[in-house]
Amino acid sequence: MIYSTCTFNPEENKNNLAYWSQKLDFNSLEIPFPEHWKTCPVKKGEIFSYYFYPHRIKGESFFVSVLQKNVTTSPKMAFYKKGRIPLSPIDKTNSEKIHSWIRADTVDTLRLVRNRSSIYALD
């Protein structure tokens, strides 16, 4: 999983990563960015993350980290143990708009669903 945000908020970045790594059994991967990309790597415990600051790069700033599911664990994620996440279908108008953002060769294989304020494209 590639996790990236446009914020430097520790709650949204490093704390989420630490939680997912612990509760969902992900391993953090170190990314060998080229030196000329001018990333600011941070390691908190076993979590590798990278800041791209606006004064060091061209463009917007952001945060990124890569997590990989530990292959020795069940594919079922921990938060499903309490029950299924309630999903509802997307209405036709929103579905057509969202499909315009998706690659044409994948549109027919994806099912769009909503959970609260989030929309998921499921394969």
JSON list of C-alpha atoms in Angstrom, two decimals:
[
{"chain": "A", "resi": 1, "resn": "MET", "atom": "CA", "xyz": [0.00, 0.00, 0.00]},
{"chain": "A", "resi": 2, "resn": "ILE", "atom": "CA", "xyz": [1.34, 3.41, -0.88]},
{"chain": "A", "resi": 3, "resn": "TYR", "atom": "CA", "xyz": [0.13, 5.95, 1.66]},
{"chain": "A", "resi": 4, "resn": "SER", "atom": "CA", "xyz": [0.50, 9.58, 0.71]},
{"chain": "A", "resi": 5, "resn": "THR", "atom": "CA", "xyz": [-0.99, 12.79, 2.07]},
{"chain": "A", "resi": 6, "resn": "CYS", "atom": "CA", "xyz": [-0.63, 16.48, 1.38]},
{"chain": "A", "resi": 7, "resn": "THR", "atom": "CA", "xyz": [-0.19, 17.29, 5.06]},
{"chain": "A", "resi": 8, "resn": "PHE", "atom": "CA", "xyz": [2.61, 17.09, 7.61]},
{"chain": "A", "resi": 9, "resn": "ASN", "atom": "CA", "xyz": [0.20, 16.31, 10.46]},
{"chain": "A", "resi": 10, "resn": "PRO", "atom": "CA", "xyz": [1.72, 13.48, 12.57]},
{"chain": "A", "resi": 11, "resn": "GLU", "atom": "CA", "xyz": [-1.76, 12.16, 13.48]},
{"chain": "A", "resi": 12, "resn": "GLU", "atom": "CA", "xyz": [-2.64, 11.67, 9.83]},
{"chain": "A", "resi": 13, "resn": "ASN", "atom": "CA", "xyz": [0.76, 10.40, 8.79]},
{"chain": "A", "resi": 14, "resn": "LYS", "atom": "CA", "xyz": [3.10, 8.61, 11.17]},
{"chain": "A", "resi": 15, "resn": "ASN", "atom": "CA", "xyz": [0.46, 7.69, 13.76]},
{"chain": "A", "resi": 16, "resn": "ASN", "atom": "CA", "xyz": [-1.81, 6.08, 11.13]},
{"chain": "A", "resi": 17, "resn": "LEU", "atom": "CA", "xyz": [1.15, 4.15, 9.75]},
{"chain": "A", "resi": 18, "resn": "ALA", "atom": "CA", "xyz": [2.18, 2.92, 13.20]},
{"chain": "A", "resi": 19, "resn": "TYR", "atom": "CA", "xyz": [-1.39, 1.78, 13.90]},
{"chain": "A", "resi": 20, "resn": "TRP", "atom": "CA", "xyz": [-1.76, -0.06, 10.57]},
{"chain": "A", "resi": 21, "resn": "SER", "atom": "CA", "xyz": [1.65, -1.64, 10.94]},
{"chain": "A", "resi": 22, "resn": "GLN", "atom": "CA", "xyz": [0.78, -2.95, 14.40]},
{"chain": "A", "resi": 23, "resn": "LYS", "atom": "CA", "xyz": [-2.93, -3.83, 14.10]},
{"chain": "A", "resi": 24, "resn": "LEU", "atom": "CA", "xyz": [-3.05, -4.99, 10.47]},
{"chain": "A", "resi": 25, "resn": "ASP", "atom": "CA", "xyz": [0.41, -6.58, 10.35]},
{"chain": "A", "resi": 26, "resn": "PHE", "atom": "CA", "xyz": [2.06, -4.51, 7.64]},
{"chain": "A", "resi": 27, "resn": "ASN", "atom": "CA", "xyz": [5.80, -4.13, 7.16]},
{"chain": "A", "resi": 28, "resn": "SER", "atom": "CA", "xyz": [7.17, -0.73, 6.27]},
{"chain": "A", "resi": 29, "resn": "LEU", "atom": "CA", "xyz": [9.40, -0.63, 3.21]},
{"chain": "A", "resi": 30, "resn": "GLU", "atom": "CA", "xyz": [12.40, 1.62, 2.82]},
{"chain": "A", "resi": 31, "resn": "ILE", "atom": "CA", "xyz": [12.32, 3.47, -0.51]},
{"chain": "A", "resi": 32, "resn": "PRO", "atom": "CA", "xyz": [15.68, 4.19, -2.17]},
{"chain": "A", "resi": 33, "resn": "PHE", "atom": "CA", "xyz": [14.77, 7.60, -3.59]},
{"chain": "A", "resi": 34, "resn": "PRO", "atom": "CA", "xyz": [17.45, 9.18, -5.80]},
{"chain": "A", "resi": 35, "resn": "GLU", "atom": "CA", "xyz": [19.44, 11.80, -3.90]},
{"chain": "A", "resi": 36, "resn": "HIS", "atom": "CA", "xyz": [18.48, 14.56, -6.35]},
{"chain": "A", "resi": 37, "resn": "TRP", "atom": "CA", "xyz": [14.80, 14.13, -5.32]},
{"chain": "A", "resi": 38, "resn": "LYS", "atom": "CA", "xyz": [15.78, 15.84, -2.03]},
{"chain": "A", "resi": 39, "resn": "THR", "atom": "CA", "xyz": [13.44, 13.81, 0.19]},
{"chain": "A", "resi": 40, "resn": "CYS", "atom": "CA", "xyz": [13.55, 14.12, 3.96]},
{"chain": "A", "resi": 41, "resn": "PRO", "atom": "CA", "xyz": [13.46, 10.54, 5.27]},
{"chain": "A", "resi": 42, "resn": "VAL", "atom": "CA", "xyz": [12.14, 9.86, 8.76]},
{"chain": "A", "resi": 43, "resn": "LYS", "atom": "CA", "xyz": [12.23, 6.55, 10.62]},
{"chain": "A", "resi": 44, "resn": "LYS", "atom": "CA", "xyz": [9.96, 6.12, 13.65]},
{"chain": "A", "resi": 45, "resn": "GLY", "atom": "CA", "xyz": [10.47, 2.67, 15.13]},
{"chain": "A", "resi": 46, "resn": "GLU", "atom": "CA", "xyz": [10.26, 0.33, 12.14]},
{"chain": "A", "resi": 47, "resn": "ILE", "atom": "CA", "xyz": [8.26, 2.79, 9.99]},
{"chain": "A", "resi": 48, "resn": "PHE", "atom": "CA", "xyz": [10.00, 4.50, 7.07]},
{"chain": "A", "resi": 49, "resn": "SER", "atom": "CA", "xyz": [8.39, 7.67, 5.77]},
{"chain": "A", "resi": 50, "resn": "TYR", "atom": "CA", "xyz": [9.41, 10.52, 3.53]},
{"chain": "A", "resi": 51, "resn": "TYR", "atom": "CA", "xyz": [8.59, 14.21, 3.41]},
{"chain": "A", "resi": 52, "resn": "PHE", "atom": "CA", "xyz": [8.79, 16.21, 0.21]},
{"chain": "A", "resi": 53, "resn": "TYR", "atom": "CA", "xyz": [9.04, 19.81, 1.39]},
{"chain": "A", "resi": 54, "resn": "PRO", "atom": "CA", "xyz": [8.08, 22.71, -0.93]},
{"chain": "A", "resi": 55, "resn": "HIS", "atom": "CA", "xyz": [11.36, 24.53, -0.41]},
{"chain": "A", "resi": 56, "resn": "ARG", "atom": "CA", "xyz": [13.33, 21.44, -1.52]},
{"chain": "A", "resi": 57, "resn": "ILE", "atom": "CA", "xyz": [11.33, 20.22, -4.54]},
{"chain": "A", "resi": 58, "resn": "LYS", "atom": "CA", "xyz": [9.52, 21.70, -7.51]},
{"chain": "A", "resi": 59, "resn": "GLY", "atom": "CA", "xyz": [5.79, 21.52, -6.96]},
{"chain": "A", "resi": 60, "resn": "GLU", "atom": "CA", "xyz": [3.53, 20.81, -4.03]},
{"chain": "A", "resi": 61, "resn": "SER", "atom": "CA", "xyz": [4.76, 19.24, -0.83]},
{"chain": "A", "resi": 62, "resn": "PHE", "atom": "CA", "xyz": [3.59, 15.84, 0.39]},
{"chain": "A", "resi": 63, "resn": "PHE", "atom": "CA", "xyz": [4.23, 12.85, 2.65]},
{"chain": "A", "resi": 64, "resn": "VAL", "atom": "CA", "xyz": [4.63, 9.24, 1.48]},
{"chain": "A", "resi": 65, "resn": "SER", "atom": "CA", "xyz": [5.25, 5.80, 2.93]},
{"chain": "A", "resi": 66, "resn": "VAL", "atom": "CA", "xyz": [4.96, 2.24, 1.59]},
{"chain": "A", "resi": 67, "resn": "LEU", "atom": "CA", "xyz": [3.53, -0.64, 3.59]},
{"chain": "A", "resi": 68, "resn": "GLN", "atom": "CA", "xyz": [3.46, -4.29, 2.58]},
{"chain": "A", "resi": 69, "resn": "LYS", "atom": "CA", "xyz": [1.08, -6.85, 4.08]},
{"chain": "A", "resi": 70, "resn": "ASN", "atom": "CA", "xyz": [2.97, -9.51, 5.99]},
{"chain": "A", "resi": 71, "resn": "VAL", "atom": "CA", "xyz": [2.52, -12.70, 3.93]},
{"chain": "A", "resi": 72, "resn": "THR", "atom": "CA", "xyz": [2.38, -14.92, 7.02]},
{"chain": "A", "resi": 73, "resn": "THR", "atom": "CA", "xyz": [-0.94, -13.45, 8.17]},
{"chain": "A", "resi": 74, "resn": "SER", "atom": "CA", "xyz": [-4.46, -14.15, 7.04]},
{"chain": "A", "resi": 75, "resn": "PRO", "atom": "CA", "xyz": [-5.72, -11.91, 4.23]},
{"chain": "A", "resi": 76, "resn": "LYS", "atom": "CA", "xyz": [-8.64, -10.93, 6.47]},
{"chain": "A", "resi": 77, "resn": "MET", "atom": "CA", "xyz": [-7.94, -7.54, 8.01]},
{"chain": "A", "resi": 78, "resn": "ALA", "atom": "CA", "xyz": [-8.43, -6.97, 11.73]},
{"chain": "A", "resi": 79, "resn": "PHE", "atom": "CA", "xyz": [-11.12, -4.31, 11.43]},
{"chain": "A", "resi": 80, "resn": "TYR", "atom": "CA", "xyz": [-13.41, -6.76, 9.62]},
{"chain": "A", "resi": 81, "resn": "LYS", "atom": "CA", "xyz": [-13.57, -8.98, 12.72]},
{"chain": "A", "resi": 82, "resn": "LYS", "atom": "CA", "xyz": [-16.24, -6.75, 14.27]},
{"chain": "A", "resi": 83, "resn": "GLY", "atom": "CA", "xyz": [-18.46, -7.22, 11.22]},
{"chain": "A", "resi": 84, "resn": "ARG", "atom": "CA", "xyz": [-18.71, -6.13, 7.65]},
{"chain": "A", "resi": 85, "resn": "ILE", "atom": "CA", "xyz": [-18.25, -2.49, 6.76]},
{"chain": "A", "resi": 86, "resn": "PRO", "atom": "CA", "xyz": [-21.65, -1.22, 5.59]},
{"chain": "A", "resi": 87, "resn": "LEU", "atom": "CA", "xyz": [-21.44, -0.39, 1.90]},
{"chain": "A", "resi": 88, "resn": "SER", "atom": "CA", "xyz": [-24.12, 1.17, -0.28]},
{"chain": "A", "resi": 89, "resn": "PRO", "atom": "CA", "xyz": [-24.29, 1.52, -4.06]},
{"chain": "A", "resi": 90, "resn": "ILE", "atom": "CA", "xyz": [-23.39, 4.77, -5.78]},
{"chain": "A", "resi": 91, "resn": "ASP", "atom": "CA", "xyz": [-26.24, 6.54, -7.59]},
{"chain": "A", "resi": 92, "resn": "LYS", "atom": "CA", "xyz": [-26.12, 6.62, -11.42]},
{"chain": "A", "resi": 93, "resn": "THR", "atom": "CA", "xyz": [-25.13, 10.31, -11.74]},
{"chain": "A", "resi": 94, "resn": "ASN", "atom": "CA", "xyz": [-22.17, 10.00, -9.37]},
{"chain": "A", "resi": 95, "resn": "SER", "atom": "CA", "xyz": [-21.21, 6.64, -10.85]},
{"chain": "A", "resi": 96, "resn": "GLU", "atom": "CA", "xyz": [-20.89, 8.11, -14.35]},
{"chain": "A", "resi": 97, "resn": "LYS", "atom": "CA", "xyz": [-18.81, 11.03, -13.03]},
{"chain": "A", "resi": 98, "resn": "ILE", "atom": "CA", "xyz": [-16.47, 8.72, -11.08]},
{"chain": "A", "resi": 99, "resn": "HIS", "atom": "CA", "xyz": [-16.10, 6.33, -14.02]},
{"chain": "A", "resi": 100, "resn": "SER", "atom": "CA", "xyz": [-14.77, 9.27, -16.07]},
{"chain": "A", "resi": 101, "resn": "TRP", "atom": "CA", "xyz": [-11.79, 9.37, -13.64]},
{"chain": "A", "resi": 102, "resn": "ILE", "atom": "CA", "xyz": [-10.99, 5.67, -14.05]},
{"chain": "A", "resi": 103, "resn": "ARG", "atom": "CA", "xyz": [-8.96, 4.07, -16.86]},
{"chain": "A", "resi": 104, "resn": "ALA", "atom": "CA", "xyz": [-11.32, 2.90, -19.61]},
{"chain": "A", "resi": 105, "resn": "ASP", "atom": "CA", "xyz": [-9.97, -0.67, -19.62]},
{"chain": "A", "resi": 106, "resn": "THR", "atom": "CA", "xyz": [-10.89, -1.15, -15.93]},
{"chain": "A", "resi": 107, "resn": "VAL", "atom": "CA", "xyz": [-14.31, 0.57, -15.75]},
{"chain": "A", "resi": 108, "resn": "ASP", "atom": "CA", "xyz": [-16.35, -2.57, -16.48]},
{"chain": "A", "resi": 109, "resn": "THR", "atom": "CA", "xyz": [-14.57, -4.68, -13.86]},
{"chain": "A", "resi": 110, "resn": "LEU", "atom": "CA", "xyz": [-14.98, -2.26, -10.94]},
{"chain": "A", "resi": 111, "resn": "ARG", "atom": "CA", "xyz": [-17.91, -1.95, -8.55]},
{"chain": "A", "resi": 112, "resn": "LEU", "atom": "CA", "xyz": [-18.31, 1.46, -6.91]},
{"chain": "A", "resi": 113, "resn": "VAL", "atom": "CA", "xyz": [-19.60, 1.53, -3.34]},
{"chain": "A", "resi": 114, "resn": "ARG", "atom": "CA", "xyz": [-19.91, 4.16, -0.62]},
{"chain": "A", "resi": 115, "resn": "ASN", "atom": "CA", "xyz": [-19.12, 3.97, 3.10]},
{"chain": "A", "resi": 116, "resn": "ARG", "atom": "CA", "xyz": [-19.98, 7.18, 4.90]},
{"chain": "A", "resi": 117, "resn": "SER", "atom": "CA", "xyz": [-18.10, 9.91, 3.02]},
{"chain": "A", "resi": 118, "resn": "SER", "atom": "CA", "xyz": [-15.69, 7.58, 1.19]},
{"chain": "A", "resi": 119, "resn": "ILE", "atom": "CA", "xyz": [-16.14, 5.92, -2.19]},
{"chain": "A", "resi": 120, "resn": "TYR", "atom": "CA", "xyz": [-14.37, 2.64, -3.03]},
{"chain": "A", "resi": 121, "resn": "ALA", "atom": "CA", "xyz": [-13.74, 1.00, -6.39]},
{"chain": "A", "resi": 122, "resn": "LEU", "atom": "CA", "xyz": [-13.79, -2.75, -5.77]},
{"chain": "A", "resi": 123, "resn": "ASP", "atom": "CA", "xyz": [-12.47, -5.30, -8.24]}
]
